[in-house]
């Protein structure tokens, strides 16, 4: 993506039509809003946080926004491109169960090492609790809830889950 570009090039458009279920007119509409909002053609973590806070004012969302931004910014460039943004919007709103679970795994894999641990689940649950304004939930309550959730999907008791294990175990839990 070139900086400051206001039009969508054909190859990027074709890529987005292939990777999402959006029609061409919707992709162009999203691009127009993104280009207007993001001077320079990239969304920074601060801009993302500000945008989030317009929908959830008064919430302690900084850490949560950093976690979400990290999962959306797949290039790890520090600035989210339009393509990254639209694919993230698609996956989180209209993606398949497996796509949503892959995204969830990335959200909880704070270290980015491809292995999910109880500590990471606890950390993200605590930041989510801040967003939802459930301050009545004590740290020990959240740690117990994280342990309960993690134990359900860590069926072999190893204390660590790969993305494939996470997806398979979540899908299995949903069936039971």
PDB file of C-alpha atoms in Angstrom:
ATOM      1  CA  UNK A   1       0.000   0.000   0.000  1.00  0.00           C
ATOM      2  CA  UNK A   2       1.317   3.393  -0.936  1.00  0.00           C
ATOM      3  CA  UNK A   3       1.051   6.093   1.679  1.00  0.00           C
ATOM      4  CA  UNK A   4      -1.747   8.584   1.174  1.00  0.00           C
ATOM      5  CA  UNK A   5      -3.411   6.651  -1.625  1.00  0.00           C
ATOM      6  CA  UNK A   6      -7.102   7.417  -1.940  1.00  0.00           C
ATOM      7  CA  UNK A   7      -8.069   4.848  -4.565  1.00  0.00           C
ATOM      8  CA  UNK A   8      -8.043   1.095  -4.352  1.00  0.00           C
ATOM      9  CA  UNK A   9      -5.865  -0.643  -6.916  1.00  0.00           C
ATOM     10  CA  UNK A  10      -7.325  -3.517  -8.901  1.00  0.00           C
ATOM     11  CA  UNK A  11      -5.104  -6.248  -7.429  1.00  0.00           C
ATOM     12  CA  UNK A  12      -5.965  -5.212  -3.859  1.00  0.00           C
ATOM     13  CA  UNK A  13      -9.659  -5.088  -4.770  1.00  0.00           C
ATOM     14  CA  UNK A  14      -9.516  -8.578  -6.313  1.00  0.00           C
ATOM     15  CA  UNK A  15      -7.653  -9.897  -3.257  1.00  0.00           C
ATOM     16  CA  UNK A  16     -10.326  -8.504  -0.916  1.00  0.00           C
ATOM     17  CA  UNK A  17     -13.182  -9.844  -3.040  1.00  0.00           C
ATOM     18  CA  UNK A  18     -11.523 -13.268  -2.869  1.00  0.00           C
ATOM     19  CA  UNK A  19     -10.794 -13.194   0.893  1.00  0.00           C
ATOM     20  CA  UNK A  20     -14.119 -11.747   2.061  1.00  0.00           C
ATOM     21  CA  UNK A  21     -17.788 -12.089   1.183  1.00  0.00           C
ATOM     22  CA  UNK A  22     -18.128  -8.370   0.468  1.00  0.00           C
ATOM     23  CA  UNK A  23     -19.380  -7.093  -2.886  1.00  0.00           C
ATOM     24  CA  UNK A  24     -17.238  -4.629  -4.847  1.00  0.00           C
ATOM     25  CA  UNK A  25     -19.446  -1.650  -3.904  1.00  0.00           C
ATOM     26  CA  UNK A  26     -19.093  -2.493  -0.200  1.00  0.00           C
ATOM     27  CA  UNK A  27     -15.300  -2.770  -0.476  1.00  0.00           C
ATOM     28  CA  UNK A  28     -15.171   0.661  -2.129  1.00  0.00           C
ATOM     29  CA  UNK A  29     -17.462   2.127   0.552  1.00  0.00           C
ATOM     30  CA  UNK A  30     -15.297   0.700   3.362  1.00  0.00           C
ATOM     31  CA  UNK A  31     -12.192   2.015   1.585  1.00  0.00           C
ATOM     32  CA  UNK A  32     -13.655   5.514   1.332  1.00  0.00           C
ATOM     33  CA  UNK A  33     -14.387   5.601   5.077  1.00  0.00           C
ATOM     34  CA  UNK A  34     -10.961   4.143   5.917  1.00  0.00           C
ATOM     35  CA  UNK A  35      -9.136   6.632   3.657  1.00  0.00           C
ATOM     36  CA  UNK A  36     -11.035   9.546   5.168  1.00  0.00           C
ATOM     37  CA  UNK A  37     -10.365   8.395   8.719  1.00  0.00           C
ATOM     38  CA  UNK A  38      -6.728   7.395   8.261  1.00  0.00           C
ATOM     39  CA  UNK A  39      -4.587  10.129   6.816  1.00  0.00           C
ATOM     40  CA  UNK A  40      -1.600   8.384   5.294  1.00  0.00           C
ATOM     41  CA  UNK A  41      -3.580   5.241   4.512  1.00  0.00           C
ATOM     42  CA  UNK A  42      -2.666   3.365   7.704  1.00  0.00           C
ATOM     43  CA  UNK A  43      -4.468   3.031  11.017  1.00  0.00           C
ATOM     44  CA  UNK A  44      -2.188   3.352  14.057  1.00  0.00           C
ATOM     45  CA  UNK A  45      -2.819   1.713  17.416  1.00  0.00           C
ATOM     46  CA  UNK A  46      -3.634   5.148  18.871  1.00  0.00           C
ATOM     47  CA  UNK A  47      -6.149   5.893  16.099  1.00  0.00           C
ATOM     48  CA  UNK A  48      -7.651   2.447  16.618  1.00  0.00           C
ATOM     49  CA  UNK A  49      -7.961   3.133  20.362  1.00  0.00           C
ATOM     50  CA  UNK A  50      -9.566   6.529  19.711  1.00  0.00           C
ATOM     51  CA  UNK A  51     -12.014   4.953  17.276  1.00  0.00           C
ATOM     52  CA  UNK A  52     -12.836   2.224  19.793  1.00  0.00           C
ATOM     53  CA  UNK A  53     -13.372   4.807  22.538  1.00  0.00           C
ATOM     54  CA  UNK A  54     -15.942   6.640  20.416  1.00  0.00           C
ATOM     55  CA  UNK A  55     -18.080   3.488  20.593  1.00  0.00           C
ATOM     56  CA  UNK A  56     -17.213   2.645  24.221  1.00  0.00           C
ATOM     57  CA  UNK A  57     -16.542   5.964  25.984  1.00  0.00           C
ATOM     58  CA  UNK A  58     -15.210   6.029  29.512  1.00  0.00           C
ATOM     59  CA  UNK A  59     -13.905   2.472  29.415  1.00  0.00           C
ATOM     60  CA  UNK A  60     -10.391   1.400  30.349  1.00  0.00           C
ATOM     61  CA  UNK A  61      -9.664   0.043  26.892  1.00  0.00           C
ATOM     62  CA  UNK A  62      -6.009   0.793  26.168  1.00  0.00           C
ATOM     63  CA  UNK A  63      -4.653  -2.718  26.823  1.00  0.00           C
ATOM     64  CA  UNK A  64      -7.612  -4.400  25.155  1.00  0.00           C
ATOM     65  CA  UNK A  65      -7.188  -2.212  22.049  1.00  0.00           C
ATOM     66  CA  UNK A  66      -3.509  -3.121  21.932  1.00  0.00           C
ATOM     67  CA  UNK A  67      -4.398  -6.838  21.985  1.00  0.00           C
ATOM     68  CA  UNK A  68      -7.022  -6.455  19.255  1.00  0.00           C
ATOM     69  CA  UNK A  69      -4.796  -4.215  17.136  1.00  0.00           C
ATOM     70  CA  UNK A  70      -1.970  -6.779  17.406  1.00  0.00           C
ATOM     71  CA  UNK A  71      -4.215  -9.469  15.941  1.00  0.00           C
ATOM     72  CA  UNK A  72      -5.484  -7.217  13.128  1.00  0.00           C
ATOM     73  CA  UNK A  73      -2.038  -5.848  12.184  1.00  0.00           C
ATOM     74  CA  UNK A  74      -0.866  -9.111  10.629  1.00  0.00           C
ATOM     75  CA  UNK A  75       2.120  -7.456   8.918  1.00  0.00           C
ATOM     76  CA  UNK A  76       3.393  -6.346  12.363  1.00  0.00           C
ATOM     77  CA  UNK A  77       4.205  -2.977  10.778  1.00  0.00           C
ATOM     78  CA  UNK A  78       2.669  -0.884  13.551  1.00  0.00           C
ATOM     79  CA  UNK A  79       0.138   0.541  11.110  1.00  0.00           C
ATOM     80  CA  UNK A  80      -2.892  -1.343   9.868  1.00  0.00           C
ATOM     81  CA  UNK A  81      -3.441  -1.276   6.116  1.00  0.00           C
ATOM     82  CA  UNK A  82      -6.872  -1.157   4.561  1.00  0.00           C
ATOM     83  CA  UNK A  83      -6.550  -4.801   3.532  1.00  0.00           C
ATOM     84  CA  UNK A  84      -5.692  -5.877   7.091  1.00  0.00           C
ATOM     85  CA  UNK A  85      -8.562  -3.785   8.423  1.00  0.00           C
ATOM     86  CA  UNK A  86     -11.209  -5.123   6.051  1.00  0.00           C
ATOM     87  CA  UNK A  87     -10.162  -8.760   6.434  1.00  0.00           C
ATOM     88  CA  UNK A  88     -10.294  -8.316  10.229  1.00  0.00           C
ATOM     89  CA  UNK A  89     -13.757  -6.767  10.050  1.00  0.00           C
ATOM     90  CA  UNK A  90     -14.905  -9.604   7.806  1.00  0.00           C
ATOM     91  CA  UNK A  91     -13.465 -12.409   9.966  1.00  0.00           C
ATOM     92  CA  UNK A  92     -14.813 -11.038  13.235  1.00  0.00           C
ATOM     93  CA  UNK A  93     -18.271 -10.271  11.872  1.00  0.00           C
ATOM     94  CA  UNK A  94     -18.916 -12.787   9.095  1.00  0.00           C
ATOM     95  CA  UNK A  95     -16.118 -15.333   9.209  1.00  0.00           C
ATOM     96  CA  UNK A  96     -16.584 -19.055   9.636  1.00  0.00           C
ATOM     97  CA  UNK A  97     -16.401 -20.670  13.069  1.00  0.00           C
ATOM     98  CA  UNK A  98     -12.836 -21.787  12.312  1.00  0.00           C
ATOM     99  CA  UNK A  99     -11.773 -18.309  11.115  1.00  0.00           C
ATOM    100  CA  UNK A 100     -13.183 -16.768  14.290  1.00  0.00           C
ATOM    101  CA  UNK A 101     -11.381 -19.342  16.434  1.00  0.00           C
ATOM    102  CA  UNK A 102      -8.092 -18.629  14.613  1.00  0.00           C
ATOM    103  CA  UNK A 103      -8.582 -14.934  15.317  1.00  0.00           C
ATOM    104  CA  UNK A 104      -9.450 -15.665  18.961  1.00  0.00           C
ATOM    105  CA  UNK A 105      -6.304 -17.772  19.330  1.00  0.00           C
ATOM    106  CA  UNK A 106      -4.209 -14.882  18.011  1.00  0.00           C
ATOM    107  CA  UNK A 107      -5.943 -12.496  20.409  1.00  0.00           C
ATOM    108  CA  UNK A 108      -5.109 -14.681  23.409  1.00  0.00           C
ATOM    109  CA  UNK A 109      -1.589 -15.591  22.212  1.00  0.00           C
ATOM    110  CA  UNK A 110      -0.152 -12.408  23.690  1.00  0.00           C
ATOM    111  CA  UNK A 111       3.476 -13.473  23.217  1.00  0.00           C
ATOM    112  CA  UNK A 112       2.883 -14.395  19.584  1.00  0.00           C
ATOM    113  CA  UNK A 113       4.833 -17.637  19.974  1.00  0.00           C
ATOM    114  CA  UNK A 114       2.051 -19.852  18.616  1.00  0.00           C
ATOM    115  CA  UNK A 115       1.357 -21.434  22.007  1.00  0.00           C
ATOM    116  CA  UNK A 116      -1.501 -20.431  24.290  1.00  0.00           C
ATOM    117  CA  UNK A 117      -0.990 -20.570  28.063  1.00  0.00           C
ATOM    118  CA  UNK A 118      -3.199 -20.029  31.096  1.00  0.00           C
ATOM    119  CA  UNK A 119      -1.279 -16.835  31.894  1.00  0.00           C
ATOM    120  CA  UNK A 120      -2.139 -15.370  28.479  1.00  0.00           C
ATOM    121  CA  UNK A 121      -5.811 -16.313  28.807  1.00  0.00           C
ATOM    122  CA  UNK A 122      -5.870 -14.671  32.241  1.00  0.00           C
ATOM    123  CA  UNK A 123      -4.199 -11.505  30.950  1.00  0.00           C
ATOM    124  CA  UNK A 124      -6.692 -11.036  28.100  1.00  0.00           C
ATOM    125  CA  UNK A 125      -9.682 -11.858  30.324  1.00  0.00           C
ATOM    126  CA  UNK A 126      -8.547  -9.165  32.751  1.00  0.00           C
ATOM    127  CA  UNK A 127      -8.336  -6.544  29.984  1.00  0.00           C
ATOM    128  CA  UNK A 128     -11.716  -7.639  28.625  1.00  0.00           C
ATOM    129  CA  UNK A 129     -13.168  -7.275  32.106  1.00  0.00           C
ATOM    130  CA  UNK A 130     -11.962  -3.648  32.139  1.00  0.00           C
ATOM    131  CA  UNK A 131     -13.723  -2.986  28.818  1.00  0.00           C
ATOM    132  CA  UNK A 132     -17.003  -4.523  29.916  1.00  0.00           C
ATOM    133  CA  UNK A 133     -16.861  -2.406  33.066  1.00  0.00           C
ATOM    134  CA  UNK A 134     -17.248  -5.451  35.258  1.00  0.00           C
ATOM    135  CA  UNK A 135     -15.003  -4.082  37.959  1.00  0.00           C
ATOM    136  CA  UNK A 136     -16.905  -6.140  40.514  1.00  0.00           C
ATOM    137  CA  UNK A 137     -15.016  -9.176  39.204  1.00  0.00           C
ATOM    138  CA  UNK A 138     -11.968  -9.538  41.429  1.00  0.00           C
ATOM    139  CA  UNK A 139      -8.590 -10.609  40.116  1.00  0.00           C
ATOM    140  CA  UNK A 140      -8.974 -13.982  41.858  1.00  0.00           C
ATOM    141  CA  UNK A 141     -12.425 -14.474  40.265  1.00  0.00           C
ATOM    142  CA  UNK A 142     -10.945 -13.777  36.815  1.00  0.00           C
ATOM    143  CA  UNK A 143      -7.993 -16.081  37.450  1.00  0.00           C
ATOM    144  CA  UNK A 144     -10.386 -18.867  38.464  1.00  0.00           C
ATOM    145  CA  UNK A 145     -12.590 -18.233  35.403  1.00  0.00           C
ATOM    146  CA  UNK A 146      -9.525 -18.291  33.125  1.00  0.00           C
ATOM    147  CA  UNK A 147      -8.354 -21.550  34.720  1.00  0.00           C
ATOM    148  CA  UNK A 148     -11.827 -23.078  34.289  1.00  0.00           C
ATOM    149  CA  UNK A 149     -11.967 -22.085  30.608  1.00  0.00           C
ATOM    150  CA  UNK A 150      -8.387 -23.153  29.911  1.00  0.00           C
ATOM    151  CA  UNK A 151      -8.849 -26.522  31.625  1.00  0.00           C
ATOM    152  CA  UNK A 152     -11.877 -27.257  29.417  1.00  0.00           C
ATOM    153  CA  UNK A 153      -9.878 -26.810  26.212  1.00  0.00           C
ATOM    154  CA  UNK A 154      -6.520 -28.126  27.454  1.00  0.00           C
ATOM    155  CA  UNK A 155      -7.785 -31.698  27.278  1.00  0.00           C
ATOM    156  CA  UNK A 156      -4.344 -33.313  27.599  1.00  0.00           C
ATOM    157  CA  UNK A 157      -3.446 -31.144  30.613  1.00  0.00           C
ATOM    158  CA  UNK A 158      -0.152 -29.991  29.102  1.00  0.00           C
ATOM    159  CA  UNK A 159      -0.638 -26.359  30.079  1.00  0.00           C
ATOM    160  CA  UNK A 160      -0.076 -25.163  26.511  1.00  0.00           C
ATOM    161  CA  UNK A 161      -2.149 -25.221  23.326  1.00  0.00           C
ATOM    162  CA  UNK A 162      -1.140 -24.801  19.711  1.00  0.00           C
ATOM    163  CA  UNK A 163      -3.562 -23.093  17.344  1.00  0.00           C
ATOM    164  CA  UNK A 164      -4.638 -26.434  15.863  1.00  0.00           C
ATOM    165  CA  UNK A 165      -5.267 -27.917  19.329  1.00  0.00           C
ATOM    166  CA  UNK A 166      -7.178 -24.798  20.400  1.00  0.00           C
ATOM    167  CA  UNK A 167      -9.456 -24.913  17.353  1.00  0.00           C
ATOM    168  CA  UNK A 168     -10.055 -28.666  17.518  1.00  0.00           C
ATOM    169  CA  UNK A 169     -10.728 -28.628  21.265  1.00  0.00           C
ATOM    170  CA  UNK A 170     -13.060 -25.609  21.065  1.00  0.00           C
ATOM    171  CA  UNK A 171     -15.016 -27.199  18.241  1.00  0.00           C
ATOM    172  CA  UNK A 172     -15.191 -30.450  20.208  1.00  0.00           C
ATOM    173  CA  UNK A 173     -16.384 -28.602  23.354  1.00  0.00           C
ATOM    174  CA  UNK A 174     -19.108 -26.939  21.295  1.00  0.00           C
ATOM    175  CA  UNK A 175     -20.366 -30.337  20.124  1.00  0.00           C
ATOM    176  CA  UNK A 176     -20.583 -31.768  23.648  1.00  0.00           C
TER     177      UNK A 176
END
